[in-house]
PDB file of C-alpha atoms and ligand atoms in Angstrom:
ATOM      1  CA  UNK A 115       7.206 -11.377  -3.500  1.00 93.00           C
ATOM      2  CA  UNK A 116       7.980  -8.885  -0.741  1.00 96.00           C
ATOM      3  CA  UNK A 117       8.682  -5.442  -2.116  1.00 97.00           C
ATOM      4  CA  UNK A 118       9.518  -2.059  -0.606  1.00 97.00           C
ATOM      5  CA  UNK A 119       8.869   0.970  -2.854  1.00 98.00           C
ATOM      6  CA  UNK A 120      11.004   4.048  -2.211  1.00 98.00           C
ATOM      7  CA  UNK A 121      11.111   7.467  -3.823  1.00 97.00           C
ATOM      8  CA  UNK A 122      10.286  11.122  -3.330  1.00 97.00           C
ATOM      9  CA  UNK A 123       6.694  12.250  -2.827  1.00 96.00           C
ATOM     10  CA  UNK A 124       4.968  12.093  -6.189  1.00 96.00           C
ATOM     11  CA  UNK A 125       7.531   9.723  -7.685  1.00 97.00           C
ATOM     12  CA  UNK A 126       4.713   7.301  -8.465  1.00 97.00           C
ATOM     13  CA  UNK A 127       4.993   4.765  -5.655  1.00 98.00           C
ATOM     14  CA  UNK A 128       1.240   4.619  -5.069  1.00 97.00           C
ATOM     15  CA  UNK A 129       0.459   4.633  -8.777  1.00 97.00           C
ATOM     16  CA  UNK A 130       2.805   1.740  -9.544  1.00 98.00           C
ATOM     17  CA  UNK A 131       1.915  -0.205  -6.392  1.00 98.00           C
ATOM     18  CA  UNK A 132      -1.715  -0.320  -7.521  1.00 97.00           C
ATOM     19  CA  UNK A 133      -0.598  -2.085 -10.723  1.00 97.00           C
ATOM     20  CA  UNK A 134       2.008  -4.287  -9.105  1.00 97.00           C
ATOM     21  CA  UNK A 135      -0.568  -5.526  -6.632  1.00 96.00           C
ATOM     22  CA  UNK A 136      -2.616  -7.019  -9.488  1.00 96.00           C
ATOM     23  CA  UNK A 137       0.442  -8.394 -11.234  1.00 95.00           C
ATOM     24  CA  UNK A 138       2.056  -9.980  -8.187  1.00 94.00           C
ATOM     25  CA  UNK A 139      -1.219 -10.837  -6.417  1.00 95.00           C
ATOM     26  CA  UNK A 140      -0.034  -9.509  -3.054  1.00 96.00           C
ATOM     27  CA  UNK A 141      -1.537  -6.749  -0.884  1.00 97.00           C
ATOM     28  CA  UNK A 142      -0.512  -3.104  -1.312  1.00 98.00           C
ATOM     29  CA  UNK A 143       0.290  -1.526   2.042  1.00 98.00           C
ATOM     30  CA  UNK A 144       0.500   2.257   1.748  1.00 98.00           C
ATOM     31  CA  UNK A 145       1.234   4.060   5.000  1.00 98.00           C
ATOM     32  CA  UNK A 146      -0.088   7.263   3.386  1.00 96.00           C
ATOM     33  CA  UNK A 147      -3.406   5.524   2.582  1.00 97.00           C
ATOM     34  CA  UNK A 148      -3.596   4.042   6.084  1.00 97.00           C
ATOM     35  CA  UNK A 149      -3.066   7.508   7.580  1.00 97.00           C
ATOM     36  CA  UNK A 150      -5.567   9.158   5.219  1.00 97.00           C
ATOM     37  CA  UNK A 151      -8.165   6.523   6.215  1.00 97.00           C
ATOM     38  CA  UNK A 152      -7.619   7.445   9.886  1.00 97.00           C
ATOM     39  CA  UNK A 153      -7.962  11.142   9.045  1.00 97.00           C
ATOM     40  CA  UNK A 154     -11.171  10.492   7.077  1.00 97.00           C
ATOM     41  CA  UNK A 155     -12.587   8.429   9.957  1.00 98.00           C
ATOM     42  CA  UNK A 156     -11.788  11.230  12.412  1.00 98.00           C
ATOM     43  CA  UNK A 157     -10.120   8.752  14.809  1.00 96.00           C
ATOM     44  CA  UNK A 158      -7.869  10.100  17.612  1.00 95.00           C
ATOM     45  CA  UNK A 159      -4.858   8.984  15.572  1.00 94.00           C
ATOM     46  CA  UNK A 160      -6.276  10.682  12.479  1.00 96.00           C
ATOM     47  CA  UNK A 161      -6.820  13.924  14.344  1.00 96.00           C
ATOM     48  CA  UNK A 162      -3.209  13.831  15.470  1.00 94.00           C
ATOM     49  CA  UNK A 163      -1.904  13.015  11.986  1.00 96.00           C
ATOM     50  CA  UNK A 164      -4.049  15.464   9.998  1.00 97.00           C
ATOM     51  CA  UNK A 165      -2.137  18.642  10.696  1.00 96.00           C
ATOM     52  CA  UNK A 166       1.289  17.000  10.527  1.00 97.00           C
ATOM     53  CA  UNK A 167       0.505  15.593   7.070  1.00 97.00           C
ATOM     54  CA  UNK A 168      -1.010  18.842   5.772  1.00 96.00           C
ATOM     55  CA  UNK A 169       2.170  20.758   6.495  1.00 96.00           C
ATOM     56  CA  UNK A 170       4.293  18.081   4.832  1.00 96.00           C
ATOM     57  CA  UNK A 171       6.003  16.638   7.913  1.00 97.00           C
ATOM     58  CA  UNK A 172       6.359  13.005   8.919  1.00 98.00           C
ATOM     59  CA  UNK A 173       3.902  11.499  11.388  1.00 98.00           C
ATOM     60  CA  UNK A 174       5.617  10.029  14.472  1.00 97.00           C
ATOM     61  CA  UNK A 175       7.569   6.777  14.136  1.00 98.00           C
ATOM     62  CA  UNK A 176       5.641   5.311  17.047  1.00 97.00           C
ATOM     63  CA  UNK A 177       2.250   5.786  15.383  1.00 96.00           C
ATOM     64  CA  UNK A 178       3.558   4.414  12.094  1.00 97.00           C
ATOM     65  CA  UNK A 179       5.065   1.312  13.664  1.00 96.00           C
ATOM     66  CA  UNK A 180       1.847   0.604  15.569  1.00 95.00           C
ATOM     67  CA  UNK A 181      -0.145   0.863  12.336  1.00 96.00           C
ATOM     68  CA  UNK A 182       2.298  -1.330  10.463  1.00 96.00           C
ATOM     69  CA  UNK A 183       2.384  -4.022  13.171  1.00 96.00           C
ATOM     70  CA  UNK A 184      -1.359  -4.100  13.078  1.00 96.00           C
ATOM     71  CA  UNK A 185      -1.440  -4.435   9.276  1.00 96.00           C
ATOM     72  CA  UNK A 186       1.207  -7.170   9.265  1.00 97.00           C
ATOM     73  CA  UNK A 187      -0.758  -9.159  11.845  1.00 96.00           C
ATOM     74  CA  UNK A 188      -3.290  -9.886   9.077  1.00 96.00           C
ATOM     75  CA  UNK A 189      -2.920 -13.210   7.277  1.00 95.00           C
ATOM     76  CA  UNK A 190      -2.930 -11.751   3.765  1.00 96.00           C
ATOM     77  CA  UNK A 191       0.624 -10.429   4.183  1.00 96.00           C
ATOM     78  CA  UNK A 192       2.118 -13.906   4.673  1.00 92.00           C
ATOM     79  CA  UNK A 193       2.476 -14.647   0.965  1.00 90.00           C
ATOM     80  CA  UNK A 194       4.001 -11.238   0.214  1.00 95.00           C
ATOM     81  CA  UNK A 195       3.335  -7.497   0.113  1.00 97.00           C
ATOM     82  CA  UNK A 196       4.156  -4.215  -1.563  1.00 98.00           C
ATOM     83  CA  UNK A 197       5.113  -1.697   1.100  1.00 98.00           C
ATOM     84  CA  UNK A 198       4.671   1.864  -0.163  1.00 98.00           C
ATOM     85  CA  UNK A 199       5.751   4.935   1.836  1.00 97.00           C
ATOM     86  CA  UNK A 200       7.608   3.100   4.585  1.00 98.00           C
ATOM     87  CA  UNK A 201      10.404   3.354   5.726  1.00 98.00           C
ATOM     88  CA  UNK A 202      10.858   7.139   5.485  1.00 98.00           C
ATOM     89  CA  UNK A 203      13.776   7.538   7.898  1.00 98.00           C
ATOM     90  CA  UNK A 204      16.561   5.360   9.317  1.00 98.00           C
ATOM     91  CA  UNK A 205      14.667   4.601  12.542  1.00 98.00           C
ATOM     92  CA  UNK A 206      11.771   3.259  10.469  1.00 98.00           C
ATOM     93  CA  UNK A 207      14.184   1.172   8.368  1.00 98.00           C
ATOM     94  CA  UNK A 208      15.533  -0.441  11.545  1.00 97.00           C
ATOM     95  CA  UNK A 209      11.990  -0.964  12.863  1.00 97.00           C
ATOM     96  CA  UNK A 210      10.986  -2.660   9.601  1.00 97.00           C
ATOM     97  CA  UNK A 211      13.961  -5.016   9.768  1.00 96.00           C
ATOM     98  CA  UNK A 212      13.003  -5.952  13.327  1.00 97.00           C
ATOM     99  CA  UNK A 213       9.335  -6.398  12.503  1.00 97.00           C
ATOM    100  CA  UNK A 214      10.068  -8.645   9.524  1.00 96.00           C
ATOM    101  CA  UNK A 215      12.652 -10.648  11.508  1.00 96.00           C
ATOM    102  CA  UNK A 216      10.065 -11.224  14.248  1.00 96.00           C
ATOM    103  CA  UNK A 217       7.735 -12.603  11.548  1.00 94.00           C
ATOM    104  CA  UNK A 218      10.497 -14.735  10.024  1.00 94.00           C
ATOM    105  CA  UNK A 219      10.325 -12.716   6.797  1.00 93.00           C
ATOM    106  CA  UNK A 220      12.739 -10.743   4.620  1.00 92.00           C
ATOM    107  CA  UNK A 221      11.897  -8.447   1.747  1.00 93.00           C
ATOM    108  CA  UNK A 222      13.117  -9.392  -1.737  1.00 93.00           C
ATOM    109  CA  UNK A 223      13.880  -5.924  -3.081  1.00 94.00           C
ATOM    110  CA  UNK A 224      13.776  -2.229  -2.250  1.00 97.00           C
ATOM    111  CA  UNK A 225      12.914  -0.399  -5.465  1.00 98.00           C
ATOM    112  CA  UNK A 226      13.655   3.314  -5.714  1.00 98.00           C
ATOM    113  CA  UNK A 227      11.734   5.331  -8.326  1.00 98.00           C
ATOM    114  CA  UNK A 228      13.787   8.305  -9.464  1.00 98.00           C
ATOM    115  CA  UNK A 229      12.109  11.480 -10.761  1.00 98.00           C
ATOM    116  CA  UNK A 230      13.646  14.970 -10.822  1.00 96.00           C
ATOM    117  CA  UNK A 231      12.187  17.638  -8.521  1.00 94.00           C
ATOM    118  CA  UNK A 232      10.860  19.802 -11.346  1.00 94.00           C
ATOM    119  CA  UNK A 233       8.702  16.980 -12.637  1.00 96.00           C
ATOM    120  CA  UNK A 234       7.561  16.108  -9.103  1.00 96.00           C
ATOM    121  CA  UNK A 235       6.363  19.646  -8.456  1.00 95.00           C
ATOM    122  CA  UNK A 236       4.470  19.520 -11.778  1.00 95.00           C
ATOM    123  CA  UNK A 237       2.836  16.155 -10.978  1.00 96.00           C
ATOM    124  CA  UNK A 238       1.757  17.192  -7.509  1.00 96.00           C
ATOM    125  CA  UNK A 239       0.371  20.492  -8.783  1.00 95.00           C
ATOM    126  CA  UNK A 240      -1.731  18.385 -11.174  1.00 96.00           C
ATOM    127  CA  UNK A 241      -2.953  16.186  -8.329  1.00 94.00           C
ATOM    128  CA  UNK A 242      -3.690  19.245  -6.174  1.00 94.00           C
ATOM    129  CA  UNK A 243      -6.057  20.438  -8.887  1.00 93.00           C
ATOM    130  CA  UNK A 244      -7.632  17.036  -9.444  1.00 95.00           C
ATOM    131  CA  UNK A 245      -7.934  15.791  -5.852  1.00 94.00           C
ATOM    132  CA  UNK A 246      -7.389  18.823  -3.606  1.00 91.00           C
ATOM    133  CA  UNK A 247      -5.074  17.013  -1.177  1.00 91.00           C
ATOM    134  CA  UNK A 248      -3.945  19.511   1.481  1.00 91.00           C
ATOM    135  CA  UNK A 249      -0.345  18.276   1.340  1.00 94.00           C
ATOM    136  CA  UNK A 250      -0.122  18.902  -2.413  1.00 95.00           C
ATOM    137  CA  UNK A 251      -0.264  22.686  -1.860  1.00 93.00           C
ATOM    138  CA  UNK A 252       3.020  24.321  -3.022  1.00 92.00           C
ATOM    139  CA  UNK A 253       4.336  25.102   0.499  1.00 93.00           C
ATOM    140  CA  UNK A 254       3.674  21.555   1.686  1.00 94.00           C
ATOM    141  CA  UNK A 255       5.271  20.051  -1.420  1.00 95.00           C
ATOM    142  CA  UNK A 256       8.421  22.109  -0.799  1.00 95.00           C
ATOM    143  CA  UNK A 257       8.449  20.902   2.801  1.00 96.00           C
ATOM    144  CA  UNK A 258       7.899  17.268   1.766  1.00 96.00           C
ATOM    145  CA  UNK A 259      10.814  17.417  -0.675  1.00 96.00           C
ATOM    146  CA  UNK A 260      13.005  18.900   2.048  1.00 97.00           C
ATOM    147  CA  UNK A 261      11.959  16.168   4.517  1.00 97.00           C
ATOM    148  CA  UNK A 262      12.670  13.597   1.816  1.00 97.00           C
ATOM    149  CA  UNK A 263      16.209  14.904   1.216  1.00 97.00           C
ATOM    150  CA  UNK A 264      17.000  15.107   4.924  1.00 98.00           C
ATOM    151  CA  UNK A 265      15.340  11.975   6.272  1.00 97.00           C
ATOM    152  CA  UNK A 266      14.456   9.543   3.496  1.00 97.00           C
ATOM    153  CA  UNK A 267      17.511   9.880   1.240  1.00 96.00           C
ATOM    154  CA  UNK A 268      19.696   8.240   3.967  1.00 97.00           C
ATOM    155  CA  UNK A 269      17.357   5.208   3.856  1.00 98.00           C
ATOM    156  CA  UNK A 270      18.147   4.795   0.147  1.00 97.00           C
ATOM    157  CA  UNK A 271      21.850   4.922   0.967  1.00 97.00           C
ATOM    158  CA  UNK A 272      21.329   2.385   3.772  1.00 96.00           C
ATOM    159  CA  UNK A 273      19.740  -0.139   1.389  1.00 97.00           C
ATOM    160  CA  UNK A 274      22.363   0.574  -1.259  1.00 97.00           C
ATOM    161  CA  UNK A 275      25.143  -0.209   1.199  1.00 96.00           C
ATOM    162  CA  UNK A 276      23.359  -3.420   2.173  1.00 94.00           C
ATOM    163  CA  UNK A 277      23.096  -4.457  -1.480  1.00 95.00           C
ATOM    164  CA  UNK A 278      19.277  -4.433  -1.335  1.00 95.00           C
ATOM    165  CA  UNK A 279      18.571  -1.463  -3.603  1.00 97.00           C
ATOM    166  CA  UNK A 280      17.236  -1.523  -7.165  1.00 97.00           C
ATOM    167  CA  UNK A 281      17.017   1.871  -8.873  1.00 98.00           C
ATOM    168  CA  UNK A 282      14.350   2.376 -11.539  1.00 98.00           C
ATOM    169  CA  UNK A 283      13.811   5.457 -13.734  1.00 98.00           C
ATOM    170  CA  UNK A 284      10.353   6.776 -12.740  1.00 98.00           C
ATOM    171  CA  UNK A 285       9.961   9.127 -15.714  1.00 98.00           C
ATOM    172  CA  UNK A 286       7.821   8.025 -18.665  1.00 97.00           C
ATOM    173  CA  UNK A 287       4.363   6.590 -19.228  1.00 98.00           C
ATOM    174  CA  UNK A 288       2.764   4.565 -16.435  1.00 97.00           C
ATOM    175  CA  UNK A 289       3.181   1.467 -18.608  1.00 98.00           C
ATOM    176  CA  UNK A 290       6.869   2.143 -19.316  1.00 98.00           C
ATOM    177  CA  UNK A 291       7.683   2.653 -15.620  1.00 98.00           C
ATOM    178  CA  UNK A 292       5.679  -0.461 -14.689  1.00 98.00           C
ATOM    179  CA  UNK A 293       7.584  -2.573 -17.219  1.00 97.00           C
ATOM    180  CA  UNK A 294      10.922  -1.260 -15.925  1.00 98.00           C
ATOM    181  CA  UNK A 295       9.998  -2.267 -12.382  1.00 98.00           C
ATOM    182  CA  UNK A 296       8.829  -5.726 -13.423  1.00 96.00           C
ATOM    183  CA  UNK A 297      11.993  -6.234 -15.434  1.00 96.00           C
ATOM    184  CA  UNK A 298      14.101  -5.183 -12.463  1.00 96.00           C
ATOM    185  CA  UNK A 299      12.405  -7.415  -9.907  1.00 94.00           C
ATOM    186  CA  UNK A 300      11.338 -10.410 -11.942  1.00 81.00           C
ATOM    187  CA  UNK A 301      12.887 -10.451 -15.406  1.00 63.00           C
ATOM    188  CA  UNK A 302      11.196 -13.712 -16.366  1.00 62.00           C
ATOM    189  CA  UNK A 303       7.797 -12.087 -15.851  1.00 52.00           C
ATOM    190  CA  UNK A 304       8.502  -8.889 -17.800  1.00 45.00           C
ATOM    191  CA  UNK A 305       5.775  -7.837 -20.227  1.00 47.00           C
ATOM    192  CA  UNK A 306       6.694  -6.965 -23.832  1.00 41.00           C
TER     193      UNK A 306
HETATM  194  P1  B4P B 409       2.218   9.260   0.665  1.00 67.15           P
HETATM  195  O1  B4P B 409       0.799   8.846   0.613  1.00 67.15           O
HETATM  196  O2  B4P B 409       3.219   8.185   0.719  1.00 67.15           O
HETATM  197  O3  B4P B 409       2.307  10.237  -0.589  1.00 67.15           O
HETATM  198  P2  B4P B 409       3.235  10.494  -1.806  1.00 67.15           P
HETATM  199  O4  B4P B 409       4.650  10.370  -1.359  1.00 67.15           O
HETATM  200  O5  B4P B 409       2.755  11.805  -2.332  1.00 67.15           O
HETATM  201  O6  B4P B 409       2.834   9.480  -2.914  1.00 67.15           O
HETATM  202  P3  B4P B 409       3.459   8.699  -4.170  1.00 67.15           P
HETATM  203  O7  B4P B 409       4.898   8.731  -4.413  1.00 67.15           O
HETATM  204  O8  B4P B 409       2.840   7.378  -3.928  1.00 67.15           O
HETATM  205  O9  B4P B 409       2.854   9.438  -5.422  1.00 67.15           O
HETATM  206  P4  B4P B 409       1.753   8.947  -6.435  1.00 67.15           P
HETATM  207  O10 B4P B 409       1.944   7.616  -7.024  1.00 67.15           O
HETATM  208  O11 B4P B 409       0.438   9.154  -5.752  1.00 67.15           O
HETATM  209  O12 B4P B 409       2.493  10.224   1.931  1.00 67.15           O
HETATM  210  C1  B4P B 409       1.687  11.336   2.289  1.00 67.15           C
HETATM  211  C2  B4P B 409       2.031  11.837   3.723  1.00 67.15           C
HETATM  212  O13 B4P B 409       1.704  10.805   4.704  1.00 67.15           O
HETATM  213  C3  B4P B 409       3.520  12.147   4.011  1.00 67.15           C
HETATM  214  O14 B4P B 409       3.908  13.433   3.580  1.00 67.15           O
HETATM  215  C4  B4P B 409       3.564  11.987   5.565  1.00 67.15           C
HETATM  216  O15 B4P B 409       3.052  13.114   6.240  1.00 67.15           O
HETATM  217  C5  B4P B 409       2.612  10.809   5.817  1.00 67.15           C
HETATM  218  N1  B4P B 409       3.340   9.517   5.854  1.00 67.15           N
HETATM  219  C6  B4P B 409       3.196   8.477   4.975  1.00 67.15           C
HETATM  220  N2  B4P B 409       4.027   7.479   5.295  1.00 67.15           N
HETATM  221  C7  B4P B 409       4.724   7.878   6.392  1.00 67.15           C
HETATM  222  C8  B4P B 409       5.770   7.300   7.180  1.00 67.15           C
HETATM  223  N3  B4P B 409       6.268   6.094   6.882  1.00 67.15           N
HETATM  224  N4  B4P B 409       6.258   7.996   8.230  1.00 67.15           N
HETATM  225  C9  B4P B 409       5.759   9.209   8.553  1.00 67.15           C
HETATM  226  N5  B4P B 409       4.802   9.825   7.845  1.00 67.15           N
HETATM  227  C10 B4P B 409       4.284   9.179   6.768  1.00 67.15           C
HETATM  228  O16 B4P B 409       1.887   9.980  -7.634  1.00 67.15           O
HETATM  229  C11 B4P B 409       1.750  11.347  -7.485  1.00 67.15           C
HETATM  230  C12 B4P B 409       1.174  11.996  -8.736  1.00 67.15           C
HETATM  231  O17 B4P B 409       1.979  11.757  -9.873  1.00 67.15           O
HETATM  232  C13 B4P B 409      -0.215  11.470  -9.103  1.00 67.15           C
HETATM  233  O18 B4P B 409      -1.025  12.545  -9.466  1.00 67.15           O
HETATM  234  C14 B4P B 409       0.029  10.542 -10.282  1.00 67.15           C
HETATM  235  O19 B4P B 409      -1.073  10.462 -11.149  1.00 67.15           O
HETATM  236  C15 B4P B 409       1.234  11.184 -10.936  1.00 67.15           C
HETATM  237  N6  B4P B 409       2.091  10.211 -11.626  1.00 67.15           N
HETATM  238  C16 B4P B 409       2.482   8.993 -11.144  1.00 67.15           C
HETATM  239  N7  B4P B 409       3.260   8.357 -12.047  1.00 67.15           N
HETATM  240  C17 B4P B 409       3.388   9.215 -13.125  1.00 67.15           C
HETATM  241  C18 B4P B 409       4.087   9.142 -14.381  1.00 67.15           C
HETATM  242  N8  B4P B 409       4.829   8.061 -14.745  1.00 67.15           N
HETATM  243  N9  B4P B 409       4.005  10.208 -15.206  1.00 67.15           N
HETATM  244  C19 B4P B 409       3.252  11.290 -14.888  1.00 67.15           C
HETATM  245  N10 B4P B 409       2.560  11.422 -13.723  1.00 67.15           N
HETATM  246  C20 B4P B 409       2.631  10.388 -12.857  1.00 67.15           C
END
């Protein structure tokens, strides 16, 4: 199964991808995790990305595409993948289409997790306390939500118009949201 997870920051993409990875037995590719690994390693790319991420902006499309190409060159993505955090703007959506076409692949579904802004701010404030991520600070969260509305919301519309979008309610227990996703993408495999 080839899955693209969409949704605002804090909508639970990473949380659900970690579960879906076990269920579907395919790798979880999180562009946020890939970037955070570069930042932690102090690589030139990480140094460039660190400040951009902390203020809640998007890292450049060029860097992201390079990272993604590299990740997709690994054999484990052939049988499927869960792509989390990409695409985040229309240019990235076009780049993903091209990349997958060059690999002779197509994704099966783009799943959007919907959560209202109030709940998102609450969740990210909780994570800020627990993990201390710089981009979970209130100013950065506001900026990330703004970037989402301006740049990522059109991607959702793009997939909707192409008949590739599945919308899932992202509010509820982790288990409830997981079951909704599974039901939406593979009804025969739904749990309970
Ligand atoms: P990401 O790592 O993608 O971060 P995110 O949007 O905050 O994560 P997500 O939606 O996965 O939330 P999560 O499950 O963790 O991006 C971080 C930054 O990297 C971006 O701002 C940008 O700078 C850069 N970046 C990444 N991709 C890029 C791209 N393609 N182009 C350019 N830049 C890019 O959940 C959040 C919190 O909610 C957690 O604390 C979790 O425990 C909680 N939660 C989850 N589900 C819940 C539920 N059902 N109920 C209650 N709480 C829940």
